[in-house]
Amino acid sequence: MSKVRDYFFIDIEHLGDKKLFPYHLFVYNPNSDSTSPFLKANTPLVKDKLDFLEFILSKGGRLAVDKRQKNTFLTTHSYKEDDIEDLQEKVHHLEEERERKIKELEKQTQILGEVKFKEELLGAIEDNDFSALIERVRLETDTFSVRVSHTVSLASYLCGILLREDNFINRIVAVSYYLAKNCDMKDEETLGDLICAAFFSHLGITQLDYKLGSKPHLEYNKAELKEYKKHPNLSHHLLTKSGVELSDRCMNIIFQHHERNDGSGYPMYKKGEHIDQLSLILGAVSHIFEYSQGKVTGTTTDLKTVIRNLKNKTFTAGLEFEFGDKIYESLTTIINTESNSDNAA
């Protein structure tokens, strides 16, 4: 008796008119879920044996060949793997589902057109409604392959579950996603790392005193600021302890998202090339939304004004600029905050 997975099934018709085979034949018994020898290699398949084989097959048995003799079988009968159903590459049901979603996305794109990030973002800012942009990210990430990495699969899953409403975190995820694509970072592995990092980057804040989360950053005293700066380490620690499988790059993005290009960030005070570009993207987008919502100064500021000040490098307390030339140029190129009314004025 042998393990079924060591064999592949064939039909009796696959033997053709041959009566002598340079490989062994086996029969599978579905009642015992086992495989047994039937005809040794180079032994003639005489009429009695053939009649017995047909009887076995009529009772639900299967004819099988050892996988180690696959090439011998294929060569003997001039078959290709695609000719034998049991040798055909199986399509995982998740891959079939992915193909369906890709077709759905293509239909949506035909109706709505390709995403024009600049126009979509300016419209979202103007209306203070990022629902459409968030939904497009959900649809795109829903087509991510299930075979790239755990992180990519998790990113797709999180987007499918969480990108269902317009909120602070989802805005950061969506804008970071499209900003990365605008910086020519478009592969699923890169985007998956960024998405998971965006969802988990402030996880460590849950371990801090509640008042730090509700107090404007500029109002922190030295002790509170020191405590707040621990959250990247705490996020990293919690994720490590949780056992969730994230890529090294994703973990680094989470750890580095408060680093700044000039070395003024934390926790490692890294500079320039020593900081992952995805960390700077996440850091820039997070900072813009945090500043706009009053998490930095205690006063909400129109998002358009925040971006205009960032673009013009207008000094405002708590507003940071040091995200590197590539990120800065991408932001200022995409986001033209000068409307017609501004120009008329």
XYZ file of C-alpha atoms in Angstrom:
345
model
C 0.000 0.000 0.000
C 1.359 3.436 -0.941
C 0.404 7.059 -0.463
C -1.950 8.326 -3.149
C -0.139 11.657 -3.487
C 2.903 9.786 -4.869
C 0.911 8.802 -7.984
C -1.050 10.396 -10.794
C -4.206 8.935 -12.295
C -4.657 8.037 -15.949
C -7.513 6.591 -17.994
C -7.211 3.175 -19.617
C -7.493 4.919 -22.986
C -4.168 6.647 -22.289
C -2.441 3.275 -22.714
C -3.449 3.184 -26.373
C -2.808 -0.026 -28.298
C 0.385 -0.821 -26.409
C 0.568 -4.000 -24.351
C 4.069 -3.550 -22.924
C 5.109 -0.546 -20.835
C 8.504 0.580 -19.474
C 6.816 1.761 -16.272
C 4.786 0.109 -13.524
C 0.992 0.295 -13.394
C -0.924 0.620 -10.137
C -4.576 0.583 -9.141
C -6.220 2.882 -6.639
C -8.861 1.572 -4.218
C -11.195 4.415 -3.140
C -12.579 2.348 -0.248
C -9.210 2.118 1.481
C -7.811 5.286 -0.130
C -4.689 3.359 -1.086
C -2.723 2.325 -4.156
C -1.405 -1.186 -4.939
C 0.853 -2.645 -7.675
C -1.015 -4.069 -10.670
C 1.433 -4.655 -13.534
C 5.226 -4.530 -13.366
C 7.180 -2.698 -16.048
C 7.888 -4.665 -19.232
C 5.240 -7.254 -18.325
C 2.668 -7.823 -21.107
C -0.864 -6.630 -20.474
C -2.501 -9.904 -21.510
C -6.256 -10.333 -21.972
C -6.875 -11.767 -18.499
C -5.051 -8.829 -16.911
C -6.911 -6.348 -19.116
C -10.282 -7.905 -18.238
C -9.418 -7.743 -14.536
C -8.330 -4.110 -14.878
C -11.602 -3.198 -16.585
C -13.492 -4.916 -13.756
C -11.563 -2.891 -11.143
C -12.286 0.330 -13.007
C -15.989 -0.546 -13.288
C -16.136 -0.762 -9.483
C -14.722 2.728 -9.029
C -11.013 1.925 -8.996
C -8.467 4.125 -10.769
C -5.427 3.361 -12.891
C -2.285 5.098 -11.610
C 1.405 5.666 -12.395
C 4.197 6.487 -9.958
C 5.120 10.188 -10.227
C 8.777 9.205 -10.323
C 8.049 7.555 -13.682
C 6.101 10.505 -15.062
C 8.633 11.374 -17.768
C 8.874 7.738 -18.867
C 5.089 7.554 -19.195
C 4.843 10.836 -21.109
C 7.680 9.945 -23.473
C 6.338 6.445 -24.153
C 2.975 7.793 -25.294
C 4.151 11.178 -26.657
C 1.976 13.027 -24.151
C 2.434 16.406 -22.532
C 1.464 17.100 -18.932
C -1.527 19.131 -20.126
C -2.872 15.989 -21.829
C -3.259 14.222 -18.476
C -5.858 15.818 -16.224
C -4.149 14.767 -13.007
C -0.874 16.373 -14.147
C -2.421 19.672 -15.136
C -1.490 22.542 -12.857
C -4.331 23.069 -10.415
C -5.667 26.596 -10.184
C -6.242 27.550 -6.558
C -9.764 28.761 -5.879
C -8.310 32.042 -4.608
C -6.576 32.543 -7.951
C -9.875 31.902 -9.721
C -11.492 34.465 -7.437
C -8.684 36.894 -8.220
C -9.240 36.527 -11.965
C -12.911 37.318 -11.434
C -12.031 40.432 -9.428
C -9.539 41.589 -12.051
C -12.282 41.425 -14.670
C -14.626 43.341 -12.357
C -11.970 46.022 -11.853
C -11.474 46.277 -15.611
C -15.217 46.844 -16.030
C -15.176 49.494 -13.282
C -12.226 51.199 -14.967
C -14.060 51.239 -18.292
C -16.978 52.979 -16.592
C -15.092 55.311 -14.237
C -11.847 55.683 -16.176
C -8.306 55.298 -14.885
C -7.580 56.887 -11.526
C -6.218 60.404 -12.016
C -4.623 60.878 -8.644
C -4.212 64.650 -8.846
C -7.821 65.298 -9.828
C -9.191 62.668 -7.429
C -7.152 64.018 -4.526
C -8.033 67.651 -5.142
C -11.703 66.700 -5.410
C -11.504 64.743 -2.156
C -9.829 67.683 -0.410
C -12.366 70.160 -1.794
C -15.340 68.042 -0.683
C -13.652 66.717 2.468
C -14.712 63.277 1.270
C -12.142 60.597 0.420
C -14.676 57.784 -0.017
C -14.155 57.399 -3.772
C -10.362 57.308 -3.486
C -10.527 54.810 -0.626
C -12.935 52.603 -2.575
C -10.633 52.540 -5.607
C -7.771 51.357 -3.408
C -10.002 48.601 -2.016
C -10.914 47.452 -5.517
C -7.302 47.477 -6.704
C -5.867 45.655 -3.699
C -8.641 43.082 -3.950
C -6.878 41.850 -7.100
C -3.491 41.308 -5.406
C -2.033 37.840 -5.979
C -2.254 35.329 -3.134
C 1.164 33.939 -4.067
C 3.470 36.920 -3.485
C 3.909 37.014 0.295
C 2.053 36.862 3.609
C 2.298 40.650 3.834
C 0.713 41.210 0.419
C -2.101 38.782 1.237
C -2.664 40.494 4.591
C -2.712 43.912 2.911
C -5.388 42.723 0.492
C -7.409 41.206 3.344
C -7.180 44.323 5.543
C -8.216 46.584 2.678
C -11.166 44.354 1.864
C -12.363 44.453 5.469
C -11.415 47.981 6.574
C -11.573 50.241 3.510
C -15.336 50.513 3.762
C -15.601 54.021 5.195
C -13.949 57.425 5.102
C -11.865 57.812 8.250
C -8.458 59.074 9.371
C -6.504 55.823 8.949
C -8.154 54.914 5.653
C -7.296 58.333 4.229
C -3.649 57.762 5.125
C -3.703 54.292 3.555
C -5.308 55.510 0.318
C -3.187 58.621 -0.211
C 0.042 56.800 0.726
C -0.856 54.049 -1.745
C -1.365 56.408 -4.677
C 1.567 58.636 -3.736
C 3.831 55.568 -3.829
C 2.456 54.616 -7.240
C 3.064 58.172 -8.412
C 6.693 57.729 -7.301
C 6.822 54.657 -9.586
C 6.549 52.133 -6.756
C 3.829 49.991 -8.271
C 4.604 46.333 -7.596
C 2.307 44.424 -5.252
C 5.056 43.537 -2.784
C 6.029 47.188 -2.276
C 2.434 48.380 -2.011
C 1.552 45.519 0.330
C 4.399 46.484 2.662
C 3.255 50.115 2.660
C -0.414 49.292 3.263
C 0.248 47.035 6.256
C 2.662 49.606 7.669
C 0.024 52.330 7.314
C -2.532 50.257 9.206
C -0.126 49.235 11.995
C 2.264 52.197 12.322
C 0.547 53.787 15.323
C -0.373 50.565 17.077
C 2.111 51.407 19.835
C 0.102 54.471 20.851
C -2.430 52.087 22.383
C 0.198 51.267 25.013
C 0.718 54.891 26.069
C -1.176 57.030 28.540
C -4.530 57.881 26.980
C -4.021 61.622 27.436
C -1.082 61.587 25.019
C -3.390 60.495 22.232
C -5.813 63.338 22.866
C -3.290 66.108 23.563
C -1.787 68.221 20.718
C 1.846 67.319 20.096
C 3.069 70.898 20.507
C 1.635 70.950 24.027
C 3.695 67.971 25.213
C 6.201 68.674 27.949
C 9.625 67.019 27.702
C 8.563 63.915 29.609
C 5.416 63.475 27.510
C 7.315 63.976 24.265
C 9.882 61.389 25.331
C 7.060 58.971 26.131
C 5.272 59.615 22.821
C 8.430 58.941 20.846
C 8.411 55.378 22.174
C 5.419 54.385 20.043
C 7.369 53.202 16.942
C 9.316 50.794 19.167
C 6.118 49.711 20.891
C 4.377 49.097 17.559
C 7.330 47.003 16.431
C 7.337 45.087 19.730
C 3.589 44.365 19.694
C 3.682 43.089 16.130
C 6.675 40.875 16.861
C 4.971 39.413 19.934
C 1.685 38.902 18.094
C 3.289 36.457 15.683
C 1.742 38.134 12.633
C 3.999 37.442 9.660
C 5.135 40.751 8.165
C 8.066 41.327 5.837
C 11.254 42.894 7.171
C 10.627 45.922 4.979
C 7.139 46.421 6.364
C 8.481 46.254 9.915
C 11.197 48.770 9.014
C 8.646 51.180 7.532
C 6.675 51.031 10.776
C 9.836 51.569 12.814
C 11.091 54.438 10.617
C 7.945 56.363 9.707
C 8.877 59.234 12.053
C 12.421 59.525 10.691
C 13.087 62.692 8.677
C 15.455 63.271 5.793
C 17.614 65.781 7.701
C 18.017 63.543 10.757
C 15.510 65.460 12.883
C 13.159 62.482 13.237
C 13.121 59.536 15.613
C 13.717 56.962 17.043
C 17.122 56.448 15.343
C 17.698 59.979 13.922
C 18.518 58.529 10.513
C 19.288 60.682 7.482
C 18.740 60.575 3.747
C 19.510 57.268 2.059
C 19.420 55.430 5.380
C 15.632 55.890 5.487
C 13.320 53.739 3.358
C 11.422 55.872 0.833
C 8.196 54.179 1.874
C 8.780 55.353 5.447
C 9.084 58.928 4.181
C 5.919 58.554 2.099
C 3.965 57.219 5.066
C 5.519 59.844 7.325
C 4.624 62.705 4.980
C 1.026 61.622 4.426
C 0.450 60.860 8.118
C 1.888 64.235 9.119
C -0.281 66.157 6.656
C -3.475 64.567 7.942
C -2.405 64.827 11.590
C -1.634 68.521 11.163
C -4.887 69.187 9.330
C -6.969 67.492 12.022
C -5.348 69.438 14.852
C -3.349 66.555 16.311
C -0.192 68.688 16.126
C -1.321 72.202 17.076
C -4.730 71.630 18.639
C -6.391 73.637 15.867
C -7.823 72.092 12.726
C -6.483 73.523 9.485
C -7.934 73.235 6.010
C -6.063 70.451 4.234
C -5.522 72.661 1.216
C -3.834 75.255 3.400
C -1.576 72.645 4.977
C -0.458 71.428 1.566
C -0.007 74.971 0.251
C 2.219 75.799 3.226
C 4.114 72.560 2.699
C 4.523 73.314 -0.999
C 5.746 76.857 -0.387
C 7.770 75.793 2.660
C 5.942 78.418 4.682
C 7.128 78.073 8.260
C 4.285 77.163 10.581
C 4.782 75.770 14.075
C 4.727 71.986 13.982
C 4.657 71.643 10.177
C 7.498 69.459 8.915
C 9.093 69.575 5.456
C 12.002 67.132 5.610
C 10.638 64.168 3.675
C 13.268 64.169 0.936
C 13.327 65.695 -2.538
C 11.578 62.796 -4.271
C 8.577 62.849 -1.942
C 8.457 66.649 -1.812
C 8.613 66.990 -5.602
C 5.937 64.350 -6.045
C 3.626 66.142 -3.629
C 4.165 69.581 -5.138
C 3.823 68.298 -8.705
C 0.628 66.372 -8.053
C -1.063 68.855 -5.804
C -1.562 72.240 -7.383
C -3.303 74.093 -4.597
C -3.733 77.225 -6.658
C -7.357 77.212 -7.809
C -8.802 79.593 -10.370
C -10.202 81.706 -7.581
C -6.743 81.894 -6.014
C -5.271 83.065 -9.310
C -8.029 85.639 -9.792
C -7.276 87.061 -6.393
